[in-house]
Amino acid sequence: MALKNTNDVTILVVDDNPINLELLSDCLTEFGYTVLLKKDGEKALALLERRIPDIILLDILMPGIDGFETCKYIKSMDRAKDIPVIFMTALTDTSDKIKGFELGAVDYITKPFHQEEVLARVKTHITIQDLKKDLQSKNRELQRSLERERKIADDLRLNLSISLPHELRTPLNSILGFSSLLKDPLYIPKPDKIAEYGEAIHQGGLRLKRLVENSLLYANLKLLKYTPRTRMFDQYDVFVDTKPFITSVALLKAEDAQRQDDLVLSLTDSHMRVSPQNIKKIIIELLDNAFKFSNPGSQVEIKSIINGTLCILSITDQGRGMTKEQIANIGAYMQFDRDFHEQQGAGLGMIVTSLLTQLEGGVISIDSTPGRGTSVSIVFNCNNGAYETQDTKSIKWFDPDDKHGCKIKGYKTLNLLDREEFTIFVINNDKENFSTITQLLTPAGFMVIEAKDFTQALEKALINPPDLIFTCLTALENQGIDKFGQMKMFSGNEKIKLIVMSTNIMESSNQEHILFMCDDQIMKPAKKKDILDKLEQHLGLEWIYEQ
């Protein structure tokens, strides 16, 4: 807190002795204080009706009303009761001092005055008063914050009671209704009907899954709201190549919404410093709203521009639009005009997007006109040049000249267990290696998590057990193999696959032993296709490529 400059401090001195008034005025004025002088209590009280000083020096023994009575009147005035009062007296009786403290005085200065003592006591109580005011201000702000949080909680409960039952019952009714038809022994539907019922059940399940995932994500983001910024990039400290990354995510979402012809991409090459999973979620939610609240055949544009070190990404539709009041009231489980428009969703998309943007250190803004459409813009830090990487060939996993032309948009599992998402760990201290694998796999639905070593990976595996790990020989040294064994045991997944990036050159003294403990190896410099081939082999996948 910045304390007041002496030039900003006003001191009222009340004493019937002109010599004392002159002495104190000279002393205090010399050090920059503004000094007001009054000869008795009545004049001091009259002044307080017009002007409020920062501190009062009050003589006790005065004609008319004495200092005790004057202090009593001051403490009864709402506008002046919080002003610190310091008594000035030649009285030495303890009972007089106690009486002064009981009336609300904060200190005493004894006569004859000593300049150093006067200045020290004035400075001390000005500081205390400033700290007190600062604390009161913070308490008021905290109270306002608590009121806002309480209102948010009340609105959340109300919105939950209104929208959540509908969002739960609608897909549940579909699942239960069509599944009951399939299990009815007296009704054997035709094959095309079975497929129709199965698709309805599947869509209902997906709708429920998204509701649960968004609800859990919203809860987690609210908990992370007060997380220090320095901890947000422990897991994701990479630059996302925006043009190919956003293009692949957007095309998949447009295909899912059957709006491929409506999607317009106007993207600039740049590298945003964001979590790949988070920016993917942001794009999906914003596109979901854009497609949901605009008519088929109308354009939905994704545009990015570079302004210095900032990347501005906007998604614009020509749909229903929102009023300023609706924008101001966006919240969890909040939906607008539900009585007039049938729509799916629990109203979490925009608030989740906003929280994710804040988590990534970005800024979000909404520009909307009812009946004309909505444009949502988000701003992130970016790097227009190449990644800042170490010029050491031994830590680079990939061939810089590799021009992997085939883009994957998904995969099929070849075993009986249908997996919605695989988790891949990249254990390495080079950000470019992690970034390359992330941008290759995230658009296809993989969760890619980074760890600098196996100790950090073991901690993260307790929350998100991996299905497969890419790492290097260096990370496997220094008990890396032992940590990997602990990871399989503690995570409950004994089938974690371990693939090491290596060369024909001896990189480790126990390289042969380490390679023997791994499931496979990829020779450096690798190509992206090598990664895809190993994932197909070890996870039982078949890639679906874009045509």
mmCIF file of C-alpha atoms in Angstrom, residues 54-56 83-86 106-107 118-132:
data_model
loop_
_atom_site.group_PDB
_atom_site.id
_atom_site.type_symbol
_atom_site.label_atom_id
_atom_site.label_comp_id
_atom_site.label_asym_id
_atom_site.label_seq_id
_atom_site.Cartn_x
_atom_site.Cartn_y
_atom_site.Cartn_z
ATOM 1 C CA ASP A 54 -6.456 13.417 8.833
ATOM 2 C CA ILE A 55 -5.480 13.727 12.516
ATOM 3 C CA ILE A 56 -6.266 15.995 15.497
ATOM 4 C CA ILE A 83 -10.270 10.715 12.971
ATOM 5 C CA PRO A 84 -7.339 9.814 15.256
ATOM 6 C CA VAL A 85 -7.166 12.136 18.280
ATOM 7 C CA ILE A 86 -3.879 12.676 20.129
ATOM 8 C CA VAL A 106 -5.219 7.029 20.326
ATOM 9 C CA ASP A 107 -2.190 8.578 22.066
ATOM 10 C CA VAL A 118 5.579 15.068 17.986
ATOM 11 C CA LEU A 119 6.678 14.127 14.473
ATOM 12 C CA ALA A 120 7.163 10.452 15.367
ATOM 13 C CA ARG A 121 3.722 10.095 16.972
ATOM 14 C CA VAL A 122 1.983 11.967 14.162
ATOM 15 C CA LYS A 123 3.706 9.851 11.509
ATOM 16 C CA THR A 124 2.914 6.623 13.367
ATOM 17 C CA HIS A 125 -0.791 7.336 13.673
ATOM 18 C CA ILE A 126 -1.099 8.663 10.133
ATOM 19 C CA THR A 127 0.422 5.363 8.978
ATOM 20 C CA ILE A 128 -1.916 3.347 11.198
ATOM 21 C CA GLN A 129 -4.901 5.323 9.923
ATOM 22 C CA ASP A 130 -3.874 4.779 6.298
ATOM 23 C CA LEU A 131 -3.460 1.058 6.932
ATOM 24 C CA LYS A 132 -6.843 0.967 8.641
#
